[in-house]
C-alpha cells in the first residue's frame, strides 16, 4: 500500500519578500516584485526588468558564522529550508537525520559560481586561487551545503529539467515517500539571477521587451511579449502522513498526484505540444484519483510567452471542456516573474495558502483580453473560494510539462 | 512488480571509443592517462589527465560545436547502446513511453570556457547564441530526444560524482511504476579547466597516474567520456524479443550530511547506501561477486570506502573482488557511475573482472582484494557499483545476471 504524503512546512525567499506571510500578503495585495535589476550591469542590453530577492537577511536563518563563504543560491536555499524546517517544527537534534532527505530542482544549479570561478582562473594565476573559492564548482553545491547544515542523511538529489525542475523535484520526493524511502523530504527549488541566466534567455529571444515593446510580465494578456526573469527559493516539507500525525504536526495539505510529459527536442507543431501538456495534467489527476469536475482551482504556468500561454490555455480548455470557464485560474508570475527552475515550488506554496485561507490571488496588470483564451481568469481582485483540490501547471518551451495535484487533507 | 533489465550498452572512455574497444583495454589494464591537450597547464603543478582519444565524429547536431562536447560523447554512446538493444531503427513503439535520464557534473561548460579565453575582458564574452543553447544541462536530453525519438519523461541528474547512479535510480523507479517502457540512462562529462583547477587547488590530483588503494596513492585523475545503458521493463523487452544483458535489481541512496569535501570518517553514508541497495535487491551480502569501487585514488576516499565495505560485508569483504576502473580511465565525474555501471554489466556478461592497475604497495588500511594489475576470470552473479560524491551525496546500484 502506498504511503500518503502531506505538507507540513513552508519556506519562501522571493521577490515579494521572505517568509510565507510576506509572500502571501503581497500576492493578495496585488504587489509586484518586478523592478529594474540592480545586481547586473545590463547597459549593453535591451531588457532591464527582473524579479530580484531584495530583503533577505540570511544571518537570521543561517547565523553569521561562515556566511561569507555561502553563495547567493545557497543563502536562498538555506534560508528557505530553515524557514520550512522550523515551520514544520522538525527536531533539529539529528534524531530524524537518517529518515530525512532533500530533493531540489534547479535548472542551472551553481553554473554562475562555476563560471565566475573560471573568470578568476583566466585573469589570475590559477594555481594560486584559494580552494575556498571553488567549493561551488559542482552544480549541486547549494544542496550539499544545506544537507550539511541541517544534518540530512537519508538522501540528497538535485534535478534539472528547465522550467519544471522544482515540480519534478517535488514529484520525485512525493514518490520517494510513497515508496517509504524517507519519512521527511525537504523539497523545492532554487534559482538565482546571474548574467549567465540572463544571457541564455536574452540570446534565445525569450525575454519580455526584446521586440521593442514595453517590458512587463503579462500572463495570458493579449499584449504579452515574453517573460520577466526572476529568482528565489521555495521549499516545502513533505512528510509521510502517519509520521506527521504521530508527532502532532500541522498539516497544510496533501500531495495527491504528479504527472509529467515531454514534447521532445523536435520542432513539433503546437497541436502536439498542446496534447502533451494536456496529458501531463490528466496523468496528475489520474495519479491523484481526482475527477476533473472536482478541480477547484488551477495555478497556471502562464508567464507571458506568446505561444506557451496559448498552448496552456488550449490544453486546459481541451481537458476540462465546458468546465474550463468555471474553474478559477490564477498566474502568480504576473507578480513574481518567471523563476524558472523554482517556479513550480512557488506556485505550490501559493496554492497551499489558497487551500488554507480560501483566497485565490488575482493576475496583476491584466488589461487586454486575448479572445483566444477562454478561461476563468481571476483578475482585478482576489477570489474567495473554498478549495478542495488544486492543479498546478509548469510547462516550458523546451517541452517539459509537469503537473501536481494538491488537496485539502481528508481524514 | 516489473523487473528492470538492461538491453544495450554504450561507452566513450579514455581507453576506447565503443564498448568493445573500451572493454579490451579494461581487460588488458591499459592506462588512459596522458598530457593534457585541451588547454594549457603550464601554470599548474599537474599536467596530466585522462582525455578521450581517437574520438571520431561523423554526425551532425543542432548547435554543433567544432570541438568535442558532452553532446557528442553522449550521442555516440547512446547510438551504440540503442544499436545493441535493437531500438535504433525500430520506431514502431509508443515513443512517449521512452524516457531519458542523464547525469553530469559540469554540463557543457567547456564551450563557454573556450569562448571566454578568446576575449577575457568581460564575463559576458563567454556567451554567444550557441553557448546559450547548449549550456543549460537539459540541452543534453533535448539532443538525445530529438535524434533518437525518445519523447517520454526526462531528467538531468546534477549530483556531482554520483550523477550517473542517481539517473539509473530514477529510471528504475519509473520502469517499476510502469510509467515508461524504456529509459536511455547514463552520464557524460568533459574536462573543464574550472574542474581541473578546483581539484588541483584542493591538492586532490595525482601528478602521474591514478593508484587507487595503493599505499602511495596521490589523488584522482580527471577523465572524460560517456556511458549509456538502455533500461527496459522486462515484459517489454521480452515481448519485442530483445537480448537481455543483465537485470538491474536495486539501488541505495544516502547523504553524509557531514562535510563539503571530506567523506564521513567511518563511511556512515556509504554503509547506508550499500545496505539499502542490498535490501531493495533482496539479496544477501554474500551473493555479491564483484564490487566496482568508487576508488578515486585519494587517500581519504579509498580508506573510507574500504572501511565501509568491511562494515557492510563483514569477513566476506575479503572474498569479493573489488576493483577501481578509475585506475585506467580516471574519474569521469558525472559520467563515472554510468560508465562503471556499464562495466558491471560487462563483468556479468563476460565473467571477467577488470583490474585495479598501478597497484604496487599494499596499504594496511586498504586490505581488500582489489584485483591488482591483472584481470581475472570469475563467474559473477551480482555486481555492485559504488559512487560517492563530494558533499556526501552517495548512490549505489546493483546489477544481476538473468537466471
Short mmCIF file of C-alpha atoms in Angstrom, two decimals, chain B:
data_model
loop_
_atom_site.label_atom_id
_atom_site.label_comp_id
_atom_site.label_asym_id
_atom_site.label_seq_id
_atom_site.Cartn_x
_atom_site.Cartn_y
_atom_site.Cartn_z
CA UNK B 1 6.24 -5.59 -9.71
CA UNK B 2 8.02 -5.43 -13.02
CA UNK B 3 11.64 -6.44 -13.35
CA UNK B 4 14.05 -3.99 -14.95
CA UNK B 5 16.58 -5.22 -17.48
CA UNK B 6 19.49 -3.83 -19.48
CA UNK B 7 19.43 -4.42 -23.24
CA UNK B 8 22.06 -2.08 -24.59
CA UNK B 9 25.38 -0.55 -23.56
CA UNK B 10 27.42 2.31 -24.97
CA UNK B 11 30.78 3.80 -23.98
CA UNK B 12 33.17 6.57 -24.84
CA UNK B 13 36.14 6.34 -22.48
CA UNK B 14 39.78 7.48 -22.33
CA UNK B 15 40.81 3.93 -23.26
CA UNK B 16 38.45 3.33 -26.13
CA UNK B 17 35.60 4.51 -28.28
CA UNK B 18 32.79 2.00 -28.01
CA UNK B 19 32.15 -0.88 -25.65
CA UNK B 20 34.35 -3.42 -27.41
CA UNK B 21 37.46 -1.27 -27.55
CA UNK B 22 36.99 0.02 -24.01
CA UNK B 23 36.40 -3.47 -22.61
CA UNK B 24 39.50 -4.87 -24.30
CA UNK B 25 41.51 -2.05 -22.77
CA UNK B 26 40.00 -2.68 -19.35
CA UNK B 27 40.90 -6.36 -19.52
CA UNK B 28 44.42 -5.54 -20.69
CA UNK B 29 44.78 -2.99 -17.91
CA UNK B 30 45.58 -0.07 -20.20
CA UNK B 31 46.41 3.25 -18.62
CA UNK B 32 44.38 6.10 -20.15
CA UNK B 33 46.40 8.95 -18.65
CA UNK B 34 48.02 11.49 -20.95
CA UNK B 35 49.49 15.00 -21.05
CA UNK B 36 46.59 17.47 -21.17
CA UNK B 37 45.90 18.67 -24.69
CA UNK B 38 42.66 20.61 -24.46
CA UNK B 39 44.09 23.56 -22.51
CA UNK B 40 47.43 24.96 -21.37
CA UNK B 41 48.51 23.59 -17.99
CA UNK B 42 51.85 25.42 -17.73
CA UNK B 43 50.70 27.36 -14.66
CA UNK B 44 49.73 24.21 -12.77
CA UNK B 45 51.74 21.61 -10.87
CA UNK B 46 49.86 18.78 -12.56
CA UNK B 47 49.73 18.41 -16.32
CA UNK B 48 48.01 15.10 -16.86
CA UNK B 49 44.50 13.73 -17.07
CA UNK B 50 42.59 11.04 -18.95
CA UNK B 51 41.24 12.57 -22.14
CA UNK B 52 39.11 10.65 -24.61
CA UNK B 53 41.34 9.66 -27.52
CA UNK B 54 40.72 8.83 -31.17
CA UNK B 55 37.18 10.09 -30.89
CA UNK B 56 35.69 10.34 -34.38
CA UNK B 57 32.65 12.45 -35.09
CA UNK B 58 30.68 11.65 -38.24
CA UNK B 59 27.29 13.08 -37.36
CA UNK B 60 25.58 16.45 -37.33
CA UNK B 61 23.87 18.03 -34.33
CA UNK B 62 21.82 21.18 -33.93
CA UNK B 63 24.03 23.95 -32.48
CA UNK B 64 27.08 21.81 -33.12
CA UNK B 65 30.46 22.94 -31.84
CA UNK B 66 33.65 22.07 -33.69
CA UNK B 67 35.50 20.68 -30.67
CA UNK B 68 34.48 17.66 -28.64
CA UNK B 69 31.47 18.19 -26.37
CA UNK B 70 29.37 16.20 -23.93
CA UNK B 71 26.64 16.23 -26.55
CA UNK B 72 28.89 14.35 -28.95
CA UNK B 73 30.12 11.80 -26.40
CA UNK B 74 26.64 11.10 -25.10
CA UNK B 75 25.21 10.91 -28.61
CA UNK B 76 27.77 8.28 -29.69
CA UNK B 77 27.36 6.19 -26.55
CA UNK B 78 23.58 6.37 -26.89
CA UNK B 79 23.72 5.37 -30.53
CA UNK B 80 25.86 2.35 -29.71
CA UNK B 81 23.59 1.29 -26.85
CA UNK B 82 20.46 1.67 -28.98
CA UNK B 83 22.06 -0.30 -31.80
CA UNK B 84 22.73 -3.20 -29.44
CA UNK B 85 19.26 -3.06 -27.94
CA UNK B 86 17.69 -3.15 -31.39
CA UNK B 87 15.86 0.13 -30.84
CA UNK B 88 17.96 2.40 -33.06
CA UNK B 89 15.94 1.96 -36.22
CA UNK B 90 12.84 0.43 -34.73
CA UNK B 91 10.36 3.30 -34.43
CA UNK B 92 7.15 1.36 -34.06
CA UNK B 93 6.64 1.71 -30.30
CA UNK B 94 4.87 4.44 -28.37
CA UNK B 95 7.77 6.87 -28.04
CA UNK B 96 6.01 8.77 -25.27
CA UNK B 97 6.93 5.80 -23.06
CA UNK B 98 10.64 6.15 -23.87
CA UNK B 99 12.31 8.32 -21.22
CA UNK B 100 15.79 9.79 -20.77
CA UNK B 101 17.85 10.31 -17.59
CA UNK B 102 21.38 11.68 -17.84
CA UNK B 103 23.86 12.64 -15.15
CA UNK B 104 26.52 15.30 -15.47
CA UNK B 105 28.74 17.23 -13.12
CA UNK B 106 29.69 20.21 -15.25
CA UNK B 107 27.32 20.05 -18.27
CA UNK B 108 28.53 21.98 -21.34
CA UNK B 109 30.97 24.24 -19.53
CA UNK B 110 33.90 23.83 -21.94
CA UNK B 111 32.32 25.75 -24.88
CA UNK B 112 31.85 28.70 -22.52
CA UNK B 113 35.47 28.41 -21.38
CA UNK B 114 36.74 28.28 -24.96
CA UNK B 115 34.80 31.38 -25.96
CA UNK B 116 35.80 33.38 -22.91
CA UNK B 117 39.50 32.61 -23.48
CA UNK B 118 39.26 34.46 -26.80
CA UNK B 119 38.30 37.73 -25.11
CA UNK B 120 38.63 37.82 -21.36
CA UNK B 121 37.67 41.43 -20.83
CA UNK B 122 34.13 40.69 -19.66
CA UNK B 123 32.37 37.54 -18.47
CA UNK B 124 29.56 38.17 -20.97
CA UNK B 125 32.05 37.31 -23.71
CA UNK B 126 31.71 33.64 -22.81
CA UNK B 127 28.28 33.63 -24.42
CA UNK B 128 27.06 33.54 -27.95
CA UNK B 129 23.86 32.06 -29.31
CA UNK B 130 25.29 28.57 -29.49
CA UNK B 131 26.68 28.61 -25.95
CA UNK B 132 23.31 29.93 -24.72
CA UNK B 133 21.62 26.98 -26.41
CA UNK B 134 23.94 24.19 -25.25
CA UNK B 135 24.80 25.49 -21.76
CA UNK B 136 21.58 24.60 -19.86
CA UNK B 137 22.04 20.98 -18.70
CA UNK B 138 18.73 19.86 -20.19
CA UNK B 139 20.10 20.60 -23.67
CA UNK B 140 21.62 17.11 -23.33
CA UNK B 141 18.24 15.42 -23.04
CA UNK B 142 16.89 17.62 -25.84
CA UNK B 143 19.65 16.48 -28.19
CA UNK B 144 19.07 12.80 -27.39
CA UNK B 145 15.32 13.16 -27.63
CA UNK B 146 15.46 14.91 -30.98
CA UNK B 147 17.86 12.48 -32.57
CA UNK B 148 16.57 9.19 -31.21
CA UNK B 149 12.82 9.91 -30.94
CA UNK B 150 12.63 9.45 -27.19
CA UNK B 151 9.64 11.53 -26.13
CA UNK B 152 8.88 10.35 -22.60
CA UNK B 153 9.73 11.95 -19.25
CA UNK B 154 13.29 13.23 -18.90
CA UNK B 155 15.61 14.08 -16.06
CA UNK B 156 19.04 15.61 -15.76
CA UNK B 157 20.77 14.47 -12.62
CA UNK B 158 23.08 17.14 -11.15
CA UNK B 159 24.56 15.10 -8.34
CA UNK B 160 28.27 15.63 -8.92
CA UNK B 161 30.16 12.33 -8.91
CA UNK B 162 27.10 10.18 -8.19
CA UNK B 163 25.01 11.73 -11.00
CA UNK B 164 25.03 8.60 -13.16
CA UNK B 165 23.79 6.29 -10.42
CA UNK B 166 21.09 8.81 -9.46
CA UNK B 167 19.91 8.79 -13.08
CA UNK B 168 19.83 4.97 -13.03
CA UNK B 169 17.84 5.00 -9.77
CA UNK B 170 15.37 7.49 -11.24
CA UNK B 171 14.92 5.32 -14.31
CA UNK B 172 14.48 2.18 -12.21
CA UNK B 173 11.62 3.79 -10.24
CA UNK B 174 9.74 4.88 -13.34
CA UNK B 175 10.14 1.48 -15.01
CA UNK B 176 8.97 -0.36 -11.89
CA UNK B 177 5.98 2.01 -11.72
CA UNK B 178 5.19 1.16 -15.34
CA UNK B 179 5.26 4.86 -16.29
CA UNK B 180 7.67 4.12 -19.12
CA UNK B 181 8.79 1.09 -21.14
CA UNK B 182 12.36 2.15 -21.90
CA UNK B 183 14.78 4.67 -20.42
CA UNK B 184 18.03 5.75 -22.03
CA UNK B 185 20.14 6.38 -18.98
CA UNK B 186 23.71 7.33 -18.24
CA UNK B 187 26.07 10.22 -17.91
CA UNK B 188 28.56 12.41 -19.71
CA UNK B 189 31.29 14.89 -18.82
CA UNK B 190 34.26 16.73 -20.31
CA UNK B 191 37.34 18.07 -18.51
CA UNK B 192 36.65 21.76 -17.97
CA UNK B 193 39.59 23.84 -16.79
CA UNK B 194 37.33 25.00 -13.97
CA UNK B 195 37.02 21.49 -12.51
CA UNK B 196 40.69 20.76 -13.16
CA UNK B 197 41.65 23.88 -11.18
CA UNK B 198 39.21 23.05 -8.40
CA UNK B 199 40.65 19.56 -7.84
CA UNK B 200 44.20 20.83 -8.42
CA UNK B 201 43.93 23.52 -5.75
CA UNK B 202 42.34 21.09 -3.31
CA UNK B 203 45.54 19.06 -3.90
CA UNK B 204 43.35 16.15 -4.95
CA UNK B 205 45.02 15.47 -8.33
CA UNK B 206 47.60 12.75 -8.86
CA UNK B 207 50.58 14.04 -10.87
CA UNK B 208 51.35 10.97 -12.99
CA UNK B 209 48.89 8.17 -12.67
CA UNK B 210 45.89 7.09 -10.64
CA UNK B 211 46.71 4.44 -7.98
CA UNK B 212 43.56 3.52 -6.08
CA UNK B 213 44.11 1.68 -2.79
CA UNK B 214 47.91 1.77 -3.17
CA UNK B 215 49.82 2.94 -0.09
CA UNK B 216 51.38 5.76 -2.11
CA UNK B 217 48.22 6.89 -3.85
CA UNK B 218 48.39 10.60 -4.53
CA UNK B 219 44.94 11.51 -5.71
CA UNK B 220 42.49 11.24 -8.54
CA UNK B 221 42.88 11.95 -12.25
CA UNK B 222 40.07 13.61 -14.12
CA UNK B 223 38.69 11.71 -17.08
CA UNK B 224 36.09 12.36 -19.73
CA UNK B 225 33.60 10.43 -21.78
CA UNK B 226 30.13 8.96 -21.53
CA UNK B 227 28.34 5.79 -20.59
CA UNK B 228 24.80 4.85 -21.62
CA UNK B 229 22.57 1.93 -20.66
CA UNK B 230 19.23 1.05 -22.23
CA UNK B 231 16.98 0.04 -19.35
CA UNK B 232 13.63 -1.60 -20.02
CA UNK B 233 10.71 -3.23 -18.31
CA UNK B 234 11.36 -6.96 -18.54
CA UNK B 235 7.94 -7.69 -20.11
CA UNK B 236 8.53 -5.08 -22.78
CA UNK B 237 11.99 -6.38 -23.63
CA UNK B 238 10.77 -9.98 -23.71
CA UNK B 239 7.79 -9.19 -25.90
CA UNK B 240 9.90 -7.47 -28.52
CA UNK B 241 12.47 -10.27 -28.35
CA UNK B 242 15.39 -8.20 -27.11
CA UNK B 243 18.56 -9.89 -25.87
CA UNK B 244 18.92 -9.23 -22.16
CA UNK B 245 22.36 -8.33 -20.83
CA UNK B 246 21.59 -8.02 -17.13
CA UNK B 247 18.95 -7.17 -14.62
CA UNK B 248 19.03 -4.00 -12.52
CA UNK B 249 17.87 -5.18 -9.11
CA UNK B 250 18.20 -2.32 -6.71
CA UNK B 251 19.80 0.86 -5.55
CA UNK B 252 20.50 2.75 -2.36
CA UNK B 253 20.89 6.47 -1.74
CA UNK B 254 22.30 8.37 1.18
CA UNK B 255 23.80 11.63 2.20
CA UNK B 256 26.66 12.13 4.64
CA UNK B 257 25.32 15.49 5.80
CA UNK B 258 28.82 15.90 7.18
CA UNK B 259 31.29 17.99 5.17
CA UNK B 260 31.56 19.71 1.77
CA UNK B 261 34.59 17.75 0.52
CA UNK B 262 35.59 15.14 3.11
CA UNK B 263 33.72 11.86 3.43
CA UNK B 264 32.36 10.73 6.80
CA UNK B 265 35.41 9.10 8.51
CA UNK B 266 33.58 5.86 9.32
CA UNK B 267 31.77 5.87 5.99
CA UNK B 268 28.29 6.03 7.54
CA UNK B 269 26.69 7.32 4.33
CA UNK B 270 28.47 4.73 2.22
CA UNK B 271 27.33 1.95 4.57
CA UNK B 272 23.73 3.12 4.39
CA UNK B 273 23.56 3.29 0.61
CA UNK B 274 25.20 -0.13 0.10
CA UNK B 275 22.94 -1.71 2.75
CA UNK B 276 19.82 -0.08 1.29
CA UNK B 277 20.76 -1.29 -2.18
CA UNK B 278 21.15 -4.88 -0.93
CA UNK B 279 17.82 -4.60 0.86
CA UNK B 280 15.99 -3.33 -2.21
CA UNK B 281 17.63 -6.02 -4.36
CA UNK B 282 16.61 -8.57 -1.73
CA UNK B 283 19.96 -10.35 -1.90
CA UNK B 284 22.37 -11.22 0.86
CA UNK B 285 25.74 -9.51 1.01
CA UNK B 286 27.32 -12.94 0.48
CA UNK B 287 25.80 -13.08 -3.02
CA UNK B 288 27.74 -10.08 -4.33
CA UNK B 289 30.50 -11.37 -6.61
CA UNK B 290 32.08 -8.09 -7.71
CA UNK B 291 32.30 -4.52 -6.44
CA UNK B 292 33.20 -1.71 -8.78
CA UNK B 293 34.60 0.61 -6.15
CA UNK B 294 34.25 4.37 -6.24
CA UNK B 295 38.04 4.08 -5.68
CA UNK B 296 39.11 7.56 -6.76
CA UNK B 297 42.72 7.20 -5.61
CA UNK B 298 42.52 9.94 -2.97
CA UNK B 299 43.87 8.97 0.47
CA UNK B 300 40.52 9.77 2.13
CA UNK B 301 38.09 8.09 -0.24
CA UNK B 302 39.86 4.76 -0.61
CA UNK B 303 40.37 4.31 3.12
CA UNK B 304 36.80 5.27 3.98
CA UNK B 305 35.33 3.12 1.23
CA UNK B 306 37.35 0.13 2.43
CA UNK B 307 36.08 0.67 5.98
CA UNK B 308 32.51 0.98 4.74
CA UNK B 309 32.71 -2.19 2.61
CA UNK B 310 34.02 -4.11 5.62
CA UNK B 311 31.19 -2.77 7.77
CA UNK B 312 28.60 -3.97 5.23
CA UNK B 313 30.15 -7.29 4.16
CA UNK B 314 31.96 -8.29 7.35
CA UNK B 315 34.55 -11.08 6.90
CA UNK B 316 33.01 -11.72 3.47
CA UNK B 317 34.52 -8.44 2.26
CA UNK B 318 37.93 -10.09 1.82
CA UNK B 319 36.46 -12.66 -0.57
CA UNK B 320 34.88 -10.19 -3.04
CA UNK B 321 36.92 -8.90 -5.99
CA UNK B 322 36.70 -5.13 -5.69
CA UNK B 323 38.43 -3.12 -8.39
CA UNK B 324 38.63 0.52 -9.39
CA UNK B 325 38.45 1.10 -13.12
CA UNK B 326 39.32 4.72 -12.34
CA UNK B 327 42.93 3.46 -12.21
CA UNK B 328 42.69 3.20 -16.02
CA UNK B 329 40.22 5.88 -17.14
CA UNK B 330 40.37 8.38 -14.30
CA UNK B 331 37.37 9.94 -12.64
CA UNK B 332 34.67 10.74 -15.21
CA UNK B 333 32.78 12.73 -12.54
CA UNK B 334 29.11 12.93 -13.59
CA UNK B 335 29.65 10.09 -16.06
CA UNK B 336 31.71 7.93 -13.70
CA UNK B 337 28.98 5.84 -12.14
CA UNK B 338 27.21 5.42 -15.50
CA UNK B 339 30.39 4.10 -17.12
CA UNK B 340 31.04 1.89 -14.09
CA UNK B 341 27.51 0.50 -14.25
CA UNK B 342 28.25 -0.45 -17.86
CA UNK B 343 31.43 -2.15 -16.57
CA UNK B 344 29.36 -4.11 -14.02
CA UNK B 345 27.07 -5.35 -16.81
CA UNK B 346 30.12 -6.39 -18.86
CA UNK B 347 31.57 -8.27 -15.86
CA UNK B 348 28.30 -10.21 -15.56
CA UNK B 349 28.31 -10.92 -19.30
CA UNK B 350 31.94 -11.98 -19.76
CA UNK B 351 32.77 -13.50 -16.38
CA UNK B 352 35.94 -11.42 -16.23
CA UNK B 353 36.76 -8.78 -13.65
CA UNK B 354 38.86 -5.78 -14.72
CA UNK B 355 41.91 -4.96 -12.59
CA UNK B 356 43.00 -2.02 -10.45
CA UNK B 357 46.18 -1.02 -12.27
CA UNK B 358 49.16 0.95 -10.94
CA UNK B 359 48.85 -1.05 -7.74
CA UNK B 360 52.27 -1.62 -6.18
CA UNK B 361 52.45 -1.20 -2.42
CA UNK B 362 49.68 -2.56 -0.19
CA UNK B 363 48.21 -0.18 2.36
CA UNK B 364 47.43 -1.84 5.72
CA UNK B 365 44.31 0.37 5.90
CA UNK B 366 43.15 -0.83 2.48
CA UNK B 367 43.34 -4.59 2.71
CA UNK B 368 40.64 -5.95 0.40
CA UNK B 369 41.07 -7.89 -2.85
CA UNK B 370 41.46 -5.05 -5.34
CA UNK B 371 42.27 -7.36 -8.30
CA UNK B 372 45.75 -5.83 -8.60
CA UNK B 373 47.12 -5.18 -12.07
CA UNK B 374 45.67 -8.18 -13.93
CA UNK B 375 42.13 -9.06 -14.94
CA UNK B 376 40.69 -12.24 -13.52
CA UNK B 377 38.16 -14.78 -14.71
CA UNK B 378 35.37 -15.05 -12.15
CA UNK B 379 31.76 -16.01 -12.68
CA UNK B 380 29.77 -13.19 -11.13
CA UNK B 381 26.02 -13.31 -10.49
CA UNK B 382 25.61 -9.96 -8.74
CA UNK B 383 27.75 -6.84 -9.17
CA UNK B 384 27.60 -3.73 -7.01
CA UNK B 385 28.62 -0.25 -8.15
CA UNK B 386 29.50 2.47 -5.63
CA UNK B 387 29.53 6.21 -6.20
CA UNK B 388 30.24 8.76 -3.51
CA UNK B 389 30.23 12.42 -4.41
CA UNK B 390 31.75 15.47 -2.75
CA UNK B 391 29.28 16.86 -0.28
CA UNK B 392 28.46 13.31 0.79
CA UNK B 393 25.96 12.55 -1.93
CA UNK B 394 26.07 8.76 -2.28
CA UNK B 395 24.39 6.26 -4.60
CA UNK B 396 24.93 2.53 -5.06
CA UNK B 397 23.43 0.33 -7.78
CA UNK B 398 23.28 -3.48 -8.13
CA UNK B 399 23.10 -5.49 -11.36
CA UNK B 400 22.48 -9.24 -11.68
CA UNK B 401 22.76 -11.95 -14.29
CA UNK B 402 19.37 -13.04 -15.58
CA UNK B 403 18.79 -16.58 -14.24
#
